[in-house]
Every structure is written in C-alpha cells, then in structure tokens.
CSV table of C-alpha atoms (C1' of nucleotides) in Angstrom, one decimal:
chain,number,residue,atom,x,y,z
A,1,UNK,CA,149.1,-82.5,122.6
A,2,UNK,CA,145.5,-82.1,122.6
A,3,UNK,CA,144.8,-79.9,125.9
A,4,UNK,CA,141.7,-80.0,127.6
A,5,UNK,CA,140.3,-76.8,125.6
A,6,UNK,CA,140.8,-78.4,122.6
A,7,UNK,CA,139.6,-81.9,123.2
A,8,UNK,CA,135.9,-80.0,124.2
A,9,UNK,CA,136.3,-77.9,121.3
A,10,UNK,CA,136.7,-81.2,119.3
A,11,UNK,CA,133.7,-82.8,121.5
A,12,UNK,CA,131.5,-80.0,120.6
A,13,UNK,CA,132.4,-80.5,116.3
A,14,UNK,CA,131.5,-83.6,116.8
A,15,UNK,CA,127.8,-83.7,118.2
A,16,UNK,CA,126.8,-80.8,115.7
A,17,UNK,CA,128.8,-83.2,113.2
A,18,UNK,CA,126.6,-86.2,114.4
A,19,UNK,CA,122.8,-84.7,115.2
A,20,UNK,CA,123.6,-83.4,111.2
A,21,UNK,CA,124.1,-86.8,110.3
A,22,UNK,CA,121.9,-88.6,111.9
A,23,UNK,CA,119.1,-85.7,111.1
A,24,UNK,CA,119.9,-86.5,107.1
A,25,UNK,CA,120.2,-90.2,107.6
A,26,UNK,CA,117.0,-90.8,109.3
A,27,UNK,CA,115.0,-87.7,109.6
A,28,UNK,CA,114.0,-85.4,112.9
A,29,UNK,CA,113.4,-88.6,114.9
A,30,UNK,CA,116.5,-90.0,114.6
A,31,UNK,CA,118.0,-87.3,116.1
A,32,UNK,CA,118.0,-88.2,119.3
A,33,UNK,CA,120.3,-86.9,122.3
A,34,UNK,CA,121.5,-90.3,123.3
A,35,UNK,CA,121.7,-91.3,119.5
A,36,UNK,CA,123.9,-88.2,118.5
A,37,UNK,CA,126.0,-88.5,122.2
A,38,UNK,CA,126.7,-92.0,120.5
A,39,UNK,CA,127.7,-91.4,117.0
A,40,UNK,CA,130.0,-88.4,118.9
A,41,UNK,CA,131.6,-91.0,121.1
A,42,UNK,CA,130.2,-89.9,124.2
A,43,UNK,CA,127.5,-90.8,126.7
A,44,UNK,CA,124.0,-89.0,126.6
A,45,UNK,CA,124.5,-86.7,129.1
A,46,UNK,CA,127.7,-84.5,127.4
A,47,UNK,CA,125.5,-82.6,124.9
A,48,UNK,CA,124.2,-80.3,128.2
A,49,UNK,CA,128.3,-79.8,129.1
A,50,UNK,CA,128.1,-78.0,125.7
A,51,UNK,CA,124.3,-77.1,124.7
A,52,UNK,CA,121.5,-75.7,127.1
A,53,UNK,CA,119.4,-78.1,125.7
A,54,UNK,CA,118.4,-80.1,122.6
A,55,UNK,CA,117.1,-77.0,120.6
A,56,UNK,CA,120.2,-75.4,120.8
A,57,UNK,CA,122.4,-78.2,119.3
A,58,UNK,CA,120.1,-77.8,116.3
A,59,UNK,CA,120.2,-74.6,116.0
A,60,UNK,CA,124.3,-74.8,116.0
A,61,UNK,CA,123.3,-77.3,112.8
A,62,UNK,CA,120.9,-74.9,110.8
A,63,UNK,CA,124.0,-72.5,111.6
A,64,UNK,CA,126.4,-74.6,110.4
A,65,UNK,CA,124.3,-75.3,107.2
A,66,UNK,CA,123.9,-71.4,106.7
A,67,UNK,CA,127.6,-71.2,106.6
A,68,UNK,CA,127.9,-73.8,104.5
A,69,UNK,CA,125.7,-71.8,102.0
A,70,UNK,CA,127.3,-69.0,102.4
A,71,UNK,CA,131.0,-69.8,102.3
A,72,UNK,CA,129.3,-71.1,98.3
A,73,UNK,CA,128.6,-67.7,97.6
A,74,UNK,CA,132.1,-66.3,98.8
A,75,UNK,CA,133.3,-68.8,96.2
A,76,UNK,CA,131.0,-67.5,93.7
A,77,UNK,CA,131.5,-63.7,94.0
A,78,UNK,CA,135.0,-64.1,94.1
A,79,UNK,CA,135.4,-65.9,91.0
A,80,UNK,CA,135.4,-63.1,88.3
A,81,UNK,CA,135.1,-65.3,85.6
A,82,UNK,CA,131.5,-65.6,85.5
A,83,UNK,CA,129.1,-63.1,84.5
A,84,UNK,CA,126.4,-61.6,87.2
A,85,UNK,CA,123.5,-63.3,85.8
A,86,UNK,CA,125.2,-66.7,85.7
A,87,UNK,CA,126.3,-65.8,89.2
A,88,UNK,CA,122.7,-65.1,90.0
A,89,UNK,CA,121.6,-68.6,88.7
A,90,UNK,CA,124.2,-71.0,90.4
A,91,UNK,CA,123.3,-69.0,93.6
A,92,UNK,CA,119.7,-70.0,93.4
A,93,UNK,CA,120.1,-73.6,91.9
A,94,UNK,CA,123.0,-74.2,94.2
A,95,UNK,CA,120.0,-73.4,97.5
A,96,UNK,CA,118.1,-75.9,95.3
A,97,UNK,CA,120.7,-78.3,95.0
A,98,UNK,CA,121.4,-78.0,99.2
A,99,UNK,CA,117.5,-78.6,99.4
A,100,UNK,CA,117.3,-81.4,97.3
A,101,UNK,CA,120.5,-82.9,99.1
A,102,UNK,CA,119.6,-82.5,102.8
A,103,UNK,CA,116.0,-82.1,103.0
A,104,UNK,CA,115.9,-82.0,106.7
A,105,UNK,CA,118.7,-80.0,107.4
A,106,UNK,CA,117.4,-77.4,104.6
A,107,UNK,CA,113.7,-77.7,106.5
A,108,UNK,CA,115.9,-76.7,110.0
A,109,UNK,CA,117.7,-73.8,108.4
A,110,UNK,CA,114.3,-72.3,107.4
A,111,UNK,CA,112.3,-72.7,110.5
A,112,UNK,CA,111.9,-70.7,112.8
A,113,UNK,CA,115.2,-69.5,114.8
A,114,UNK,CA,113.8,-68.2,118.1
A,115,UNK,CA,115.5,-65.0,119.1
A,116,UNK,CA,117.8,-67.1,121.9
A,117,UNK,CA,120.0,-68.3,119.2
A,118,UNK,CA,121.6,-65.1,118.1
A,119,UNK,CA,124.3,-66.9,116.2
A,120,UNK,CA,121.8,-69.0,114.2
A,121,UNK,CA,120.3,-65.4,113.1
A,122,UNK,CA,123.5,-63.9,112.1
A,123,UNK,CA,124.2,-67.4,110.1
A,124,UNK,CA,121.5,-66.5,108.3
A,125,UNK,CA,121.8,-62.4,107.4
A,126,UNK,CA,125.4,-62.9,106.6
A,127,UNK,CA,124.0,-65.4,104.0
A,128,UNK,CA,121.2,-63.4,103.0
A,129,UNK,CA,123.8,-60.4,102.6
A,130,UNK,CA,125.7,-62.2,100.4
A,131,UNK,CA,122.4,-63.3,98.0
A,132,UNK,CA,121.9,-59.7,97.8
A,133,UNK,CA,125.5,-58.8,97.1
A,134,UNK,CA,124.9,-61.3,94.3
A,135,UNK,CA,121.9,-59.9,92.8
A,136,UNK,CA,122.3,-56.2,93.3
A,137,UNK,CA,125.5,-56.9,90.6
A,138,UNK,CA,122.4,-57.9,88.0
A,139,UNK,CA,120.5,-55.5,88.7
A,140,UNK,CA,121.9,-52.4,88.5
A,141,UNK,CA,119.9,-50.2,91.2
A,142,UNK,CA,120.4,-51.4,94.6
A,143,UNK,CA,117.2,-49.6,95.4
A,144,UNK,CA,115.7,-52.3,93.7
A,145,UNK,CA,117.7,-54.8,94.5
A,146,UNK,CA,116.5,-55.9,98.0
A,147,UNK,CA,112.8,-56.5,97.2
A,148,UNK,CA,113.5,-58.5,93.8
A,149,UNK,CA,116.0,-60.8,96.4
A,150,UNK,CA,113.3,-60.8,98.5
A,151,UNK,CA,111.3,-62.6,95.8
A,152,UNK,CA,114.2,-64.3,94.3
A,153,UNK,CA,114.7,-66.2,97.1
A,154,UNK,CA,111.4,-66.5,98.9
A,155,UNK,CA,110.4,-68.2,95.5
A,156,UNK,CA,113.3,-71.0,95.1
A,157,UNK,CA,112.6,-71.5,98.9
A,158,UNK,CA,108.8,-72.3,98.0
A,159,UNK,CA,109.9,-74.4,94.9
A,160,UNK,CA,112.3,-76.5,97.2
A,161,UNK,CA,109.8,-76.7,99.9
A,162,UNK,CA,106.9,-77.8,97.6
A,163,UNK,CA,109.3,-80.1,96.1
A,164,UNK,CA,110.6,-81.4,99.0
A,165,UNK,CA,106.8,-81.9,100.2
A,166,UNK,CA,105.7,-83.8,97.5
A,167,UNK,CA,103.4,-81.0,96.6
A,168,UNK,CA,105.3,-80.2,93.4
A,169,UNK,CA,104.4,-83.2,91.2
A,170,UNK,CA,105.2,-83.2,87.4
A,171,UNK,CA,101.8,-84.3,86.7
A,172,UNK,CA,99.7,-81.8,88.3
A,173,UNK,CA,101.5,-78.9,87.3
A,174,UNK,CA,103.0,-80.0,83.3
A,175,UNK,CA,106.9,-78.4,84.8
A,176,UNK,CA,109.9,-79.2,87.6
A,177,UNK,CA,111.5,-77.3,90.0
A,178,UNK,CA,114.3,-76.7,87.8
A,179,UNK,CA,112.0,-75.3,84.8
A,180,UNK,CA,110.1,-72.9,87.7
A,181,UNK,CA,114.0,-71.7,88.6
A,182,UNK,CA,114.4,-70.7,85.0
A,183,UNK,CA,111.2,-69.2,84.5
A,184,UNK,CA,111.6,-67.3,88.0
A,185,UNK,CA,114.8,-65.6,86.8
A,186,UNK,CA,113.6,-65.0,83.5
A,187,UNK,CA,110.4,-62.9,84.8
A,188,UNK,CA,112.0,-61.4,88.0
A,189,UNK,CA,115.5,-61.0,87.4
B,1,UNK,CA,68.9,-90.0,119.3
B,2,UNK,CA,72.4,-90.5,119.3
B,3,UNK,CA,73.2,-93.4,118.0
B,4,UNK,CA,76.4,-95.3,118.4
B,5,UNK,CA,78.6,-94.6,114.6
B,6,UNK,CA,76.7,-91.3,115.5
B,7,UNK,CA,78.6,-90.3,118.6
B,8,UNK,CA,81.6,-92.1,117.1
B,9,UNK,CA,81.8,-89.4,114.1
B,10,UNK,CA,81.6,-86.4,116.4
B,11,UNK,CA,84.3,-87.7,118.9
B,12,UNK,CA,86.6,-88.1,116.2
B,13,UNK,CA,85.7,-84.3,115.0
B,14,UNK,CA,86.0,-83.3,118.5
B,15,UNK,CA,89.8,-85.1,118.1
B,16,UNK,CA,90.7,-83.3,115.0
B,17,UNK,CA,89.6,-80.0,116.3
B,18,UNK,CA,90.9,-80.4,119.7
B,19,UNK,CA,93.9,-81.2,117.8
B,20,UNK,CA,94.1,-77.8,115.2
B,21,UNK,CA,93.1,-75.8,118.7
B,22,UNK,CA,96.0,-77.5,120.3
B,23,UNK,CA,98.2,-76.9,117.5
B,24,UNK,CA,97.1,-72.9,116.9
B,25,UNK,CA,97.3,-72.0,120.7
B,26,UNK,CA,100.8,-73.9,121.6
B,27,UNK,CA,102.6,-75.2,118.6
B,28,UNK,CA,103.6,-79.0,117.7
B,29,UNK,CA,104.7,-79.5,121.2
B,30,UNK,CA,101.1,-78.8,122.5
B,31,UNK,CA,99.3,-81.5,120.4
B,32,UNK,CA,100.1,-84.6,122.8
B,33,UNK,CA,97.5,-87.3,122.6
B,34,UNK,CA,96.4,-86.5,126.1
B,35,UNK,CA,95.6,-82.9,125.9
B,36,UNK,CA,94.2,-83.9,122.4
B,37,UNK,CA,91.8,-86.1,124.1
B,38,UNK,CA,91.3,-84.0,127.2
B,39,UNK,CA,90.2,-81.4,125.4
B,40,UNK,CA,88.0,-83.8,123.5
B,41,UNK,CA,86.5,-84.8,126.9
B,42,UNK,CA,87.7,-88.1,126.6
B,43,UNK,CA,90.9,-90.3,127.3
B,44,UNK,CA,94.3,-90.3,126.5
B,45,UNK,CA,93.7,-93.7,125.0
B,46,UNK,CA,90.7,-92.6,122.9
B,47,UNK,CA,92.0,-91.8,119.7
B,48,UNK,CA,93.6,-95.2,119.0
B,49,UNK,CA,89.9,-95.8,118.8
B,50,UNK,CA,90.1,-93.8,115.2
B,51,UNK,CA,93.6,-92.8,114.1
B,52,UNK,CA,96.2,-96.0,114.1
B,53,UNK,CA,98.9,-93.2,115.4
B,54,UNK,CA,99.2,-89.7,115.9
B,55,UNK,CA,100.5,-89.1,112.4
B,56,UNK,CA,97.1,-90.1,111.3
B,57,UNK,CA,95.3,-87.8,113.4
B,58,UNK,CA,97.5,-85.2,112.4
B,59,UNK,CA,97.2,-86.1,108.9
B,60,UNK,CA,93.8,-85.4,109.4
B,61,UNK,CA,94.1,-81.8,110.8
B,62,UNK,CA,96.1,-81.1,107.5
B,63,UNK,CA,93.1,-82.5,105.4
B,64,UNK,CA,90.5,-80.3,107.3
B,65,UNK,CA,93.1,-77.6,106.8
B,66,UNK,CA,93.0,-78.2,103.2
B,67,UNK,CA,89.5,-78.2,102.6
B,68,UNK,CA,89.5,-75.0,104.4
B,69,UNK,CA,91.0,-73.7,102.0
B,70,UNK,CA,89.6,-75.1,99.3
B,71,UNK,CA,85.6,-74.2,100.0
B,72,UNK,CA,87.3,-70.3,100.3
B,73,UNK,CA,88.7,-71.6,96.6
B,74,UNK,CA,85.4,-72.7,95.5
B,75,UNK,CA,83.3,-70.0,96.3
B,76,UNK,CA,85.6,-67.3,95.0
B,77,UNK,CA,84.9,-69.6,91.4
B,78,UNK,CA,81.4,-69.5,91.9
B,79,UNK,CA,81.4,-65.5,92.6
B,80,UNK,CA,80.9,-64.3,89.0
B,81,UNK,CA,81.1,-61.0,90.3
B,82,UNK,CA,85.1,-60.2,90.0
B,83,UNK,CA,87.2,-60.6,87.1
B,84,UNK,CA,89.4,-63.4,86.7
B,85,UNK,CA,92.7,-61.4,88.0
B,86,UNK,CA,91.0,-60.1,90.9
B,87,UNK,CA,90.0,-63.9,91.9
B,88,UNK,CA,93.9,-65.1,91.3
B,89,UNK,CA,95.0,-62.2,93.2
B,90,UNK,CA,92.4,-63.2,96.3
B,91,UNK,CA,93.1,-66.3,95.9
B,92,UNK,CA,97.0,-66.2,96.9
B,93,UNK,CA,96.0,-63.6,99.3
B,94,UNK,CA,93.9,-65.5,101.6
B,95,UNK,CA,96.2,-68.5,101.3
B,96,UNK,CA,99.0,-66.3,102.8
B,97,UNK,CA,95.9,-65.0,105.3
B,98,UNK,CA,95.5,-68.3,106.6
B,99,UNK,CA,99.4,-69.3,106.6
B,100,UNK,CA,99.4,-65.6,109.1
B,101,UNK,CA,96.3,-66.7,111.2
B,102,UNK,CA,97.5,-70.0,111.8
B,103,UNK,CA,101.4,-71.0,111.0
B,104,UNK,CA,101.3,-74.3,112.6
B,105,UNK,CA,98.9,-75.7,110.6
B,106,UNK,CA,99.7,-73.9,108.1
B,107,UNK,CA,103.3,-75.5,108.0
B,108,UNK,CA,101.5,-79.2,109.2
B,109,UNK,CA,99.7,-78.6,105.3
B,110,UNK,CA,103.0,-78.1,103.6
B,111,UNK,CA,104.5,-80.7,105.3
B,112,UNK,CA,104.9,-84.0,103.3
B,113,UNK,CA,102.7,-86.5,103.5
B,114,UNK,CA,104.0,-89.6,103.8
B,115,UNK,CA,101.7,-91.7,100.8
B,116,UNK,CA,99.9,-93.6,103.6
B,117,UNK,CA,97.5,-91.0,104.3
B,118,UNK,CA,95.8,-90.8,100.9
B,119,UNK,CA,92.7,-88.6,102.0
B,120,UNK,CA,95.4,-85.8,102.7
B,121,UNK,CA,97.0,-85.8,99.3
B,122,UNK,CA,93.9,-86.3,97.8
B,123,UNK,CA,92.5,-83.4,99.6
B,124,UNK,CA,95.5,-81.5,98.4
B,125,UNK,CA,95.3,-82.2,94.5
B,126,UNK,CA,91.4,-81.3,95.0
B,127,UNK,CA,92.7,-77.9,96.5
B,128,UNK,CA,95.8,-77.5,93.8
B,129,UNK,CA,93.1,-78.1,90.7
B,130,UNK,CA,91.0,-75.3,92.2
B,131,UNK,CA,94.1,-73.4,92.1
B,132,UNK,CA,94.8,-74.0,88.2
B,133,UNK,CA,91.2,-73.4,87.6
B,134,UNK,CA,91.6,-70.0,88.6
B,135,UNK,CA,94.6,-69.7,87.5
B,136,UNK,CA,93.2,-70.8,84.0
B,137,UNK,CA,90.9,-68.3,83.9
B,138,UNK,CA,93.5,-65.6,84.1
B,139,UNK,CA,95.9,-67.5,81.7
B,140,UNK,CA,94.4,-67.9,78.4
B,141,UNK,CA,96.1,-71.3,77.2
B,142,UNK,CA,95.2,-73.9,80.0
B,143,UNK,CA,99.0,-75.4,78.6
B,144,UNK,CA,101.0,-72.8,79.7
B,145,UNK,CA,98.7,-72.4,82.7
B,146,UNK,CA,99.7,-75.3,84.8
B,147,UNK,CA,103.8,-74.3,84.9
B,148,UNK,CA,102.5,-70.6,85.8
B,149,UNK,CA,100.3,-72.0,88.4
B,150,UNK,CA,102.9,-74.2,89.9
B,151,UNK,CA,105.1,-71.1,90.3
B,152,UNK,CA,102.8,-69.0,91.6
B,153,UNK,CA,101.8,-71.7,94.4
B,154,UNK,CA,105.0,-72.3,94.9
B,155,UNK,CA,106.6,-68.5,95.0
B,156,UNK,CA,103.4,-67.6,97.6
B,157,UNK,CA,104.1,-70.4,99.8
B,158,UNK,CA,108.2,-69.1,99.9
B,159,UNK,CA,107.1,-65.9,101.0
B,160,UNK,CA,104.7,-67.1,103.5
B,161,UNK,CA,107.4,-69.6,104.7
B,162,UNK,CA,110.0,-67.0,105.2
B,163,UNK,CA,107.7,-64.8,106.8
B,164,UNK,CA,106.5,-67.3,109.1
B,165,UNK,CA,110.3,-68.2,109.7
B,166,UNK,CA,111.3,-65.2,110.8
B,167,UNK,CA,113.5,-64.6,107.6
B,168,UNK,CA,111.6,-62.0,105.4
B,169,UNK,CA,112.3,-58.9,107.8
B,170,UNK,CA,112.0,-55.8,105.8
B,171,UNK,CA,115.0,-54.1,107.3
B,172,UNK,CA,117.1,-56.5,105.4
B,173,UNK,CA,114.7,-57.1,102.0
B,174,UNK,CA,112.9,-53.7,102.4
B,175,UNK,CA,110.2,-55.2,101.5
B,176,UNK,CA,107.0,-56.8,102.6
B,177,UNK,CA,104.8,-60.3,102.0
B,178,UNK,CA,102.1,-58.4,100.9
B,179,UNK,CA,104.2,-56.4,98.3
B,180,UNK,CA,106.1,-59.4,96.7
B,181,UNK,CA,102.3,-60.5,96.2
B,182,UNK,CA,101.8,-57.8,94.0
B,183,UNK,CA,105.0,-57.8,92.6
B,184,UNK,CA,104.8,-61.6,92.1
B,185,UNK,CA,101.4,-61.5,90.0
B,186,UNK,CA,102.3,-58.2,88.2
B,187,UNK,CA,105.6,-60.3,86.9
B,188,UNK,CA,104.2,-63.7,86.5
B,189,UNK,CA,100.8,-63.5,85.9
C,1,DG,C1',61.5,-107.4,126.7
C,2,DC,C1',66.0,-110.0,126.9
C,3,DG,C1',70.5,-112.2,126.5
C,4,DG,C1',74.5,-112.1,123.7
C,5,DT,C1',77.4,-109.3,120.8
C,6,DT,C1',79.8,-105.4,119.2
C,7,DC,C1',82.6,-101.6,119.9
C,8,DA,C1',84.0,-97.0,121.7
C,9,DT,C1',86.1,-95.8,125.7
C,10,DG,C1',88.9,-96.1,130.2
C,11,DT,C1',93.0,-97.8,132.5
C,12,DG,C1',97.4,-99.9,133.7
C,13,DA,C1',101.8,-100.7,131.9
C,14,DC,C1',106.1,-100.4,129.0
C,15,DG,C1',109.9,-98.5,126.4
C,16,DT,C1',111.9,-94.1,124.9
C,17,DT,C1',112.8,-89.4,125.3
C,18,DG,C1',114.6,-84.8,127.2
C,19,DT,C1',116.4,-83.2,131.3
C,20,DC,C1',118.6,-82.6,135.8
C,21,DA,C1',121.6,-83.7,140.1
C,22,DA,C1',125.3,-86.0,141.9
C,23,DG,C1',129.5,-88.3,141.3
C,24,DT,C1',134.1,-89.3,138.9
C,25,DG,C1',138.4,-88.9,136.9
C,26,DA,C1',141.9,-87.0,134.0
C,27,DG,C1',144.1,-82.7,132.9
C,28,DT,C1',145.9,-78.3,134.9
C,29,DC,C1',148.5,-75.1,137.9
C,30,DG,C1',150.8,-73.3,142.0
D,1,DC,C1',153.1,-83.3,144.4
D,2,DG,C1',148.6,-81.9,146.0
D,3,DA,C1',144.5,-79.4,145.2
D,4,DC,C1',141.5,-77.6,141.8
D,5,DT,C1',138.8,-77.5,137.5
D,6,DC,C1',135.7,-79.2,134.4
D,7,DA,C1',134.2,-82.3,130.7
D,8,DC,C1',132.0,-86.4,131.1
D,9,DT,C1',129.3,-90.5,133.1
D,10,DT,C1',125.6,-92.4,135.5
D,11,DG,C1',121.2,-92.8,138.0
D,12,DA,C1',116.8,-90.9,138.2
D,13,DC,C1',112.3,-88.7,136.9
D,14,DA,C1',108.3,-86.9,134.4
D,15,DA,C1',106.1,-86.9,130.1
D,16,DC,C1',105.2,-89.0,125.9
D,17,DG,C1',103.4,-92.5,122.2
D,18,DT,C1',101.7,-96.9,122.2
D,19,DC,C1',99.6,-101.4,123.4
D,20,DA,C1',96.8,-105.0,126.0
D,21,DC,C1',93.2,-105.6,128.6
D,22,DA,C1',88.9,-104.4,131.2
D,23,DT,C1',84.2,-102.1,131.1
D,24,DG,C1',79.9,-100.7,130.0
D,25,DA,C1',76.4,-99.0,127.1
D,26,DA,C1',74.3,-99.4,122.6
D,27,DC,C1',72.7,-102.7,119.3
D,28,DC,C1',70.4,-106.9,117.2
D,29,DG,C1',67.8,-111.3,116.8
D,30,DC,C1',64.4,-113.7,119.2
DNA sequence: GCGGTTCATGTGACGTTGTCAAGTGAGTCG
DNA sequence: CGACTCACTTGACAACGTCACATGAACCGC
C-alpha cells in the first residue's frame, strides 16, 4: 500500500509541512531541526535523509510559499470575469494579504535564495512571470510593462515589510498599507 | 585619565562597532558574542556587562545605523543650496546607498523591533520625521505629505529589499534600482 | 595615604543547537 | 527465503547564548 518511495515522499511533505508551521507559530527560533523532526513524527536526525542541511529545508518552504502565490495568480488569470485592472489589484493585495498572514514565511520568501537552491529561484520567476503576465494585460505595451512590475511589486513588498516591521505606523505617516496599495496603483498603474 | 564610566562607554562602543564590522564582513552568522567581544579586545562574557542579551546589542547596531542615516538627513536640511526635489531625490538615494554598502545592517534596521528596545524605535521616528520634513518641503500641504512620504519610504525600501534579495534582476524586470528611483519620484512625488 | 566598596571584566559551566558517523530494522528483489 | 537497500534512530561533538562566581583595579570617605 504505501511502498517505501512513497512513505519518504510523504516524510519529506511533512517536515517542509512542519518547519512552515512551527516558523508561523513561533517565529525563526522555533524552527528548530529536532522541533520540526518532532511535529513530522520523526527523530532529529531524518531531516539530513532528505535535506543537506537546515538551509535547505527552508528554502523548500519559501518555495513552497512561492507556489502558493502563484498557483493564486493561475486562479486569477484564468478567471475571465474580472477586468485587468481588478486583476492587477487582487494580485497585489492578495501578496499583502500572504504578508500580513505569515509574516515569517513572507520574510523567508524574500530573503536572499543563495544560488544552491535552484528550485527556490525558479519558485520565484515562475511567480514573478505570472505578476507580469498580469500587469502587461493593463498596460497595454509590454515594453513597458516589466519596469512598472518592477515597481508594482517592489513597492507592495516595501509596504508589507514596513508594515510587518512596525515601521509603518498610522500615526507617523496619517495612511495604512491598504490606502498606500491604492495610491500605488493609482500613480503607477 | 581614564576614568572608570569613561572606559566603560568606549568598551561598549567598541561592542557595537565590533558588532556592525562583524555584521558587514560575515553576515548574521558572524556576529557571535565571542568574536563580538574578541574583536572588542575583551571577553566573551563582557557584553553582559552592557546589553542584557544579544538582541540588545544588536538593537543597538540598528540605532547607530539609524542615526547614520539620519545626520546624512540632517545635513542635506541644513544645505540651503539645492532645491527641495533635489534633496528628496538624495535623500532616497543615499538610503538605497547605504542599504548597497551594507545589507546586513541595513536589513537588521528594517527589522522589527520588538518594543523593548525603545532607543531604536525612537531613533527610527527621529529618522522617519526627517524624512517628512523633506518630504514636506517638496509637497506643498504637510496633510497630504505624510501618506506621500509613507509611500515613498516604503516603495524605496521594496526596491532595495528586492535588490538586496536577489529578486530585482533586470533580465526579468528590465529594469534597474536606480531607475524605479526616478520613475518612483517622477510618479509619486 | 589607606581600607573598604563598587563594578567592569574574566572564567568555568550548562542547556540547546546544527551536524555527522555508526548502527538498525523494515521493505524490496532475485 | 536470504541478501540488499535505504530511511530512520541514536550517540557524540563543537559552537553558541547565557548565567554564577571569582578577580582586580578604580573609586571614595577618612
């Protein structure tokens, strides 16, 4: 029934499953190797039978966040019911949204991906491809397309980040991150 | 000639710099209390003489960071030699300048901090108000300033972020940093 | 000057962490 | 059914943050 492919297979799910857990439960420090062996119902050694080391688990969870993302946008550029620009603004909000959610696993997927996690790279073009697929339908010249992205989504990253670092506070700056989103799209866009 | 609270002061300056040194050259990883304090020329044990933990001490680098940044901030304000929208525009500029010189601590400033280390957010507002100030200067209604401000901090900080995280590469935006700048204050601004 | 006090620093120790080497046992195949 | 494979367990080690205690020099009242 389950052969002994399948069962590692299975082990594997489960300590990306687990370090993402424990990473939005408790933060980076909870994310320990004997702490996510645990939660995955193994012993603290089995991660190595399936990561080189500790980095490389987490970069199989910013990968599996960047997926995440992106199987959002499949949904929305599939659905034809929408308009572009409303397209463009559930894209961006949605990144917010994931930010807001998972602070820690968003932080992750935006550090640094050393170039020895090649799948954690392509994660995050195929994502990126898909942002652009997205705006290039608003505007029109594809041209122009890439560098407004560029700035579409550097800036919602910036407004997550500061709001996720407490650097973004009402009081100081008269607005909120989702009044900068709507101000973004209304200048750039 | 030395006396005691003397000496005391410039070990711990010696601790936050060894610290920021630490952190430029090798990353989080290289800041360990030990190399902090042998580089320091003292102990492993030393800084618990003037941090309670490491988080202080690192708290710390991110306030001297800050203020950094903030003396470039006030004496680009005191310069009445450039217009207004030259000042804004060095004024994002050198922040992404020192987020390119020195990405760890330039993502140990961004990071949040936690609201027992008061000095840091307090150096922070004190750097954010010189922000607005210029930003003021450029914007004629200091209402509408403070949301403009806030997006423009926050949009220059998402570029810097994803070019710092590997994730702005200009085959796949065809763009640069330094040209969603422009295109950021030309929009915005 | 001098004895007692204060306090920054040095040192030994402990629990935890990431990591590796050796061992083990269940699944697999001829 | 026997030998092999391989995911997993366990023991061990160095490095780390942290604490308790020891030490010695700078300070202060006399």
């Amino acid at each position: 029934m389950v052969s002994r492919v399948e069962s590692a297979a299975a082990t594997r799910r489960a300590l990306v499953e687990a370090a993402a857990e424990l990473l939005d439960e408790g933060g980076p420090d909870a994310v320990t190797l004997r702490a996510v062996g645990g939660r995955a119902g193994v012993s603290r050694g089995a991660p190595y039978g399936h990561f080189p080391d500790k980095e490389h688990l987490l970069a199989a969870v910013a990968t599996k966040s960047w997926e995440a993302v992106r199987e959002r946008l499949d949904a929305l550029i599939t659905d034809r019911g929408r308009a572009p620009s409303e397209r463009l603004e559930q894209a961006l909000t949605g990144l917010m949204e994931v930010g807001r959610r998972h602070p820690h696993a968003y932080a992750l997927m935006f550090a640094a991906p050393t170039a020895e996690h090649p799948e954690a790279v392509a994660a995050v073009s195929r994502t990126h491809d898909q942002f652009l697929t997205i705006i290039a339908d608003v505007i029109g010249d594809p041209q122009r397309a890439r560098p407004i992205g560029g700035l579409l989504m550097s800036s919602v990253h910036g407004i997550v980040a500061m709001e996720n670092g407490g650097h973004l506070t009402p009081e100081k700056w008269q607005t909120t991150g989702d009044e900068l989103v709507k101000l973004l799209i209304d200048r750039i866009a």
